[in-house]
Coordinates of C-alpha atoms in Angstrom, one line a residue:
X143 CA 3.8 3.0 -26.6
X144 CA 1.2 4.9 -28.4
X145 CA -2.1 5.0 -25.9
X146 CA -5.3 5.3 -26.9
X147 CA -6.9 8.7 -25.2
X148 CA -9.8 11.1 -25.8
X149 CA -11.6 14.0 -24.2
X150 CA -14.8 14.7 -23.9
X151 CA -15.2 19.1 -24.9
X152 CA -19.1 18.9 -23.8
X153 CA -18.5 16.9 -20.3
X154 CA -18.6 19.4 -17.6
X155 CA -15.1 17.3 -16.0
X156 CA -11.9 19.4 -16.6
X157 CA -10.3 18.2 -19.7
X158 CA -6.7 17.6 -17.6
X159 CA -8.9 15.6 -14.7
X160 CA -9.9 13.5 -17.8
X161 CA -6.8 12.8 -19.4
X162 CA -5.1 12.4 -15.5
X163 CA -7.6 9.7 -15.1
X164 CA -6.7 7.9 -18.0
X165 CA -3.3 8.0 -17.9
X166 CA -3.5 7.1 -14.1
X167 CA -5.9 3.4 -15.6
X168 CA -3.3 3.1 -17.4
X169 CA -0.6 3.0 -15.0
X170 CA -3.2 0.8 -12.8
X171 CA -3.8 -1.6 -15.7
X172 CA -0.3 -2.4 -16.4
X173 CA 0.0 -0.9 -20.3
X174 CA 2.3 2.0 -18.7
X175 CA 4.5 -0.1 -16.5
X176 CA 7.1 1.3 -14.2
X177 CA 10.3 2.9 -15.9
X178 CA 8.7 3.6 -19.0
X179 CA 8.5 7.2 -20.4
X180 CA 5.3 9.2 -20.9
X181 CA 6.2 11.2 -24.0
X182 CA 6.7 14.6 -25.0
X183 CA 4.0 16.8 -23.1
X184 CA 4.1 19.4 -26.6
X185 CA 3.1 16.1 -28.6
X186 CA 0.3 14.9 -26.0
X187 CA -0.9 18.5 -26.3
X188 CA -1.0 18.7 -30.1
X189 CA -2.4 15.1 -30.4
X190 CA -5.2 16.2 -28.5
X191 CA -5.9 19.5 -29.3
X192 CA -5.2 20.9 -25.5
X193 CA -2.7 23.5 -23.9
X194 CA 0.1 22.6 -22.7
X195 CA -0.6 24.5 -19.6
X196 CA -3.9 21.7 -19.5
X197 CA -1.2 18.5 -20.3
X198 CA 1.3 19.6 -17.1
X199 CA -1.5 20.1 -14.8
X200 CA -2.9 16.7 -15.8
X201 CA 0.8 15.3 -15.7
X202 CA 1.2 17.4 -12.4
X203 CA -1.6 15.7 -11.0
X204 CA 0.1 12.4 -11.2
X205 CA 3.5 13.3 -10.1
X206 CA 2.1 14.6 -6.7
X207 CA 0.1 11.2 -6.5
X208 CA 3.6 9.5 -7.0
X209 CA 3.0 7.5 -10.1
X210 CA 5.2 9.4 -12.6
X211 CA 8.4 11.4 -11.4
X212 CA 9.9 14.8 -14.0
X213 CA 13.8 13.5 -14.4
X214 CA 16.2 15.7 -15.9
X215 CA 17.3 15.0 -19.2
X216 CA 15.3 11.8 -19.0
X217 CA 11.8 12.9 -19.5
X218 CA 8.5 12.3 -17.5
X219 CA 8.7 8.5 -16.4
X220 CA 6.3 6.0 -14.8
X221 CA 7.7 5.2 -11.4
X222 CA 4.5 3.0 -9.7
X223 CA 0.6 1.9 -9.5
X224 CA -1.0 3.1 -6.3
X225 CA -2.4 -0.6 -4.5
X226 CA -6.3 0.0 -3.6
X227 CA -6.5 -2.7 -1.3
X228 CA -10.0 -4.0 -0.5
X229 CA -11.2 -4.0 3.0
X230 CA -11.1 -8.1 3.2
X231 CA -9.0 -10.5 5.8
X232 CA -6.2 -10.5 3.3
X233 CA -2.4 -9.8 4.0
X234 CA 0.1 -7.2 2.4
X235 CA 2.1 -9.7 0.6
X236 CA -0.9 -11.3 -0.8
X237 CA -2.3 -7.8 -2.3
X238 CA 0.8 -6.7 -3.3
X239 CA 1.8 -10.1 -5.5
X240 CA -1.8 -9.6 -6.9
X241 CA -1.1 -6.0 -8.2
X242 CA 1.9 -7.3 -9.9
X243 CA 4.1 -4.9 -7.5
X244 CA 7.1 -7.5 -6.8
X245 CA 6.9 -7.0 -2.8
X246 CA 9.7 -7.8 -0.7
X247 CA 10.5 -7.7 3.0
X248 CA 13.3 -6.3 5.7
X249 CA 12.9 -8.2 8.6
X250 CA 14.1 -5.6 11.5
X251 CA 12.8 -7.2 14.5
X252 CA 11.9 -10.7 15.2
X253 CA 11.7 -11.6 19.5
X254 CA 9.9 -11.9 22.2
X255 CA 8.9 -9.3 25.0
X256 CA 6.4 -9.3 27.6
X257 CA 2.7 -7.9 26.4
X258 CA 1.8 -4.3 27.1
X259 CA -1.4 -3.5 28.4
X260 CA -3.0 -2.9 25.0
X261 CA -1.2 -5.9 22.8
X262 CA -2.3 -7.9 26.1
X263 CA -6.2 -7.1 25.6
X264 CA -6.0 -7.4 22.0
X265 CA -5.0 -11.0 22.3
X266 CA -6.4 -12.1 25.7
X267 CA -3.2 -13.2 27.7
X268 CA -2.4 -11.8 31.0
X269 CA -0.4 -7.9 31.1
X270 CA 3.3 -9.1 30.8
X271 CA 3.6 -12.6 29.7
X272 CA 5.4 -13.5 26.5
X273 CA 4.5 -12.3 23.4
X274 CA 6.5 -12.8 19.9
X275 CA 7.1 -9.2 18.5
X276 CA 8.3 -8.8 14.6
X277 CA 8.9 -5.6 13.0
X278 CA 8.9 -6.0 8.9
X279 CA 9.5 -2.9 6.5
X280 CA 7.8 -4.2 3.1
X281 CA 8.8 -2.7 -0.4
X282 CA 7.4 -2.9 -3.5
X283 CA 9.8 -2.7 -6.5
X284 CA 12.6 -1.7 -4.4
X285 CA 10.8 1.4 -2.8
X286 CA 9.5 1.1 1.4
X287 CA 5.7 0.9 1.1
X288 CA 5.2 0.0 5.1
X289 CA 6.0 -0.7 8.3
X290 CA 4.5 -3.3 10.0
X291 CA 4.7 -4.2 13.5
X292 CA 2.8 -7.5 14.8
X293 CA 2.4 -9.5 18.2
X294 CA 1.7 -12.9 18.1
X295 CA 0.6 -15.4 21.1
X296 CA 3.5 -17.8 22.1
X297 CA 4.2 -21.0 20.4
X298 CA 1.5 -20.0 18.1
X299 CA 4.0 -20.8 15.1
X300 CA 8.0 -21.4 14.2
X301 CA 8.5 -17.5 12.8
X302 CA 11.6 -18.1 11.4
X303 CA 13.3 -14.6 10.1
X304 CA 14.2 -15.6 6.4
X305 CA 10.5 -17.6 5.9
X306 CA 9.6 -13.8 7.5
X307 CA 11.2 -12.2 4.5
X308 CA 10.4 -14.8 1.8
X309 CA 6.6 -14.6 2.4
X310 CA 3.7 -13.5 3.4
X311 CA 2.6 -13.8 7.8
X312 CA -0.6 -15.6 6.8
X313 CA 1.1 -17.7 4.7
X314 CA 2.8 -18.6 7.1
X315 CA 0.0 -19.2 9.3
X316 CA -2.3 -21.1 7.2
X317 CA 1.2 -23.4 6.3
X318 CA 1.1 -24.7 9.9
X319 CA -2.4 -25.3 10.3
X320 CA -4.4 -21.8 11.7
X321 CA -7.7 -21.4 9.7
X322 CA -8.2 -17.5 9.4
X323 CA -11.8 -16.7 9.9
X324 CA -12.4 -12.4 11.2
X325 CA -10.7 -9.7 12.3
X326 CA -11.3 -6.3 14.3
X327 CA -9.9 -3.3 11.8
X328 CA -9.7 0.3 12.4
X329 CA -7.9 2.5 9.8
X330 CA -6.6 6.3 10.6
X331 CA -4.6 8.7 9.4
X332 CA -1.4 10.9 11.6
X333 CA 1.8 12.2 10.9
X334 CA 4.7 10.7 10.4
X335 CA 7.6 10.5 13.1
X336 CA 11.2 11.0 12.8
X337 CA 11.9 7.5 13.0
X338 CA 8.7 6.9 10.5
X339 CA 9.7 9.2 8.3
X340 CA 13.4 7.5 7.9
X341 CA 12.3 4.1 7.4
X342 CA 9.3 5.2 4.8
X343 CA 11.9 7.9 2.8
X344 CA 9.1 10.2 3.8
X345 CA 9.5 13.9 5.5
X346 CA 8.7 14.4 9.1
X347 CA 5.5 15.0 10.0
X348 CA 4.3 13.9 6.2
X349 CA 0.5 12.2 6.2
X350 CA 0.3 8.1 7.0
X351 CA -2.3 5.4 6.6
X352 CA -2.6 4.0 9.5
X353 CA -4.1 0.0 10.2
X354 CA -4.7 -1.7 13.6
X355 CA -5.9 -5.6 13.2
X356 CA -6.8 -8.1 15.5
X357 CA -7.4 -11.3 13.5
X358 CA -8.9 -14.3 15.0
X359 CA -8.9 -18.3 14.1
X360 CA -12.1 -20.3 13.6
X361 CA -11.8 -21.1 17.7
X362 CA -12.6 -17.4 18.3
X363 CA -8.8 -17.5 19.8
X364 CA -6.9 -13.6 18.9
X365 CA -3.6 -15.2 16.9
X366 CA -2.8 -11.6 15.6
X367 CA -2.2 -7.9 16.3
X368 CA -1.2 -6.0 13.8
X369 CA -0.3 -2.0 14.0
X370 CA 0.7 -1.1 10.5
X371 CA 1.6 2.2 8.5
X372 CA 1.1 2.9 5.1
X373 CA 2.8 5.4 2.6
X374 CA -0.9 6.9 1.1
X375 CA 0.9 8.1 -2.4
X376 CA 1.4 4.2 -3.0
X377 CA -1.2 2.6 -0.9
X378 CA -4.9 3.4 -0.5
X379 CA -8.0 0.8 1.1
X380 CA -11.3 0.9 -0.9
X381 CA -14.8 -0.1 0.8
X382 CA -18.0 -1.4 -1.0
X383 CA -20.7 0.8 0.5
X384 CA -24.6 -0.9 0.6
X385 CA -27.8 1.0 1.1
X386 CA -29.5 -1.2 4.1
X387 CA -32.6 -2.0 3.3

C-alpha cells in the first residue's frame, strides 16, 4: 500500500520524528494493519528526499515502541497498534474490541479464598471471609497484553470460567443486573517479576503499567477490585487535562 507522507524542511521537528509520527497514525488508524510490510527503507528514503540514516531512526523509533518488528528475509512488518485507553469506567475487553485488537482471554484462576487485609478494605467485608478470586491473562491478536487479577464479593454473580474467557467482567456484570456507576483508580509504574515477566513474554525486571480499581454499583456497595498489569509497548492510558477556572 502506497501511503500518503510528507515533511515539513522549515518545521523545527526532526524530519524522522515526523515521518515516525505518521507512520505510527497509520498503524493507529488501521491503513497499516498488522502483518503487513512497510517497504523498502532505500525507496521511503528516495521518495522523500531523506537519508537513509533519517528513515531507520524514524523506523527504529517504532520498532522499540513495538509496532513494527525488522524480520530476516521478510522485511520491516507491522506487528500491532498501541491501545490509548481513556481514563473512563470502561473494561479491557470493551477497549480492546473498540481498537479492532481481536482480544481474547486465559482464564488461570477462578475460586474463592478468604479476603486479605487490603482486598478486605477495598470491598468492605470483614478480614478473612469469602471472596471470589479470578486471575485472567488477556491477549490481543494472539500476543499477552495483561494480567489481571480481581476479587469479587460473594454471590455477587455466577462467574462461570468459559463466560470468563468469552467476554468481558462487566459484561458480565451488567448481564445479571449490577448498574456500574464509579470507581477509585490509581495507575503506577514497577518492574516486572519473574513470574510477570513469563506470563507477559517480557524480561525480568522490564517496566509495567500498573492499575488498581475499586468499582462501585449505584448502591455505593464495592462489587470490584481489580489489580492489573499492563505491557506499556502495547497499552498506554490517556487523560483529558482542564484548566479550573
Amino acid at each position: 500500500m502506497r501511503l500518503e507522507l510528507s515533511v515539513d524542511r522549515s518545521s523545527p521537528v526532526p524530519l524522522y520524528f515526523q515521518l515516525s509520527q505518521q507512520l505510527e497514525a497509520a498503524i493507529e488508524r488501521g491503513t497499516l494493519t498488522p502483518g503487513s510490510l512497510l517497504g523498502n527503507e532505500i525507496e521511503l528514503a528516495a521518495r522523500l528526499g531523506l537519508s537513509r540514516p533519517t528513515v531507520r531512526q524514524a523506523i527504529q523509533s517504532l520498532v522499540d515502541k513495538g509496532l513494527l518488528v525488522r524480520r530476516r528475509g521478510v522485511g520491516t512488518q507491522v506487528v500491532h497498534s498501541q491501545v490509548k485507553r481513556p481514563l473512563e469506567l470502561s473494561s479491557l475487553f470493551d477497549d480492546l474490541e473498540a481498537a479492532g485488537q481481536r482480544p481474547a482471554t486465559r482464564v488461570l484462576v477462578n475460586t474463592v479464598v478468604p479476603a486479605g487485609a487490603e482486598v478486605a478494605a477495598a470491598l468492605a467485608v470483614p478480614e478473612g471471609s469469602e471472596v471470589h478470586r479470578v486471575e485472567r491473562l488477556r491477549l490481543a491478536h494472539g500476543e499477552p497484553m495483561a494480567y489481571l487479577c480481581n476479587h469479587l464479593p460473594p454471590g455477587l454473580l455466577d462467574l462461570d470460567t468459559a463466560q470468563l474467557e468469552a467476554t468481558g467482567l462487566y459484561r458480565m456484570m451488567r448481564s445479571a443486573g449490577l448498574t456500574l456507576h464509579s470507581a477509585r483508580q490509581s495507575i503506577g509504574a514497577r518492574a516486572a517479576t519473574a513470574t510477570e515477566a513469563e506470563r507477559l513474554t517480557e524480561p525480568e525486571g522490564a517496566p509495567l503499567l500498573t492499575m488498581r480499581r475499586t468499582t462501585f454499583d449505584d448502591t455505593g456497595r464495592a462489587v470490584e477490585f481489580g489489580d492489573h498489569i499492563y505491557r506499556p509497548s502495547r497499552y498506554a492510558f490517556e487523560f483529558q487535562l482542564l484548566v479550573r477556572p
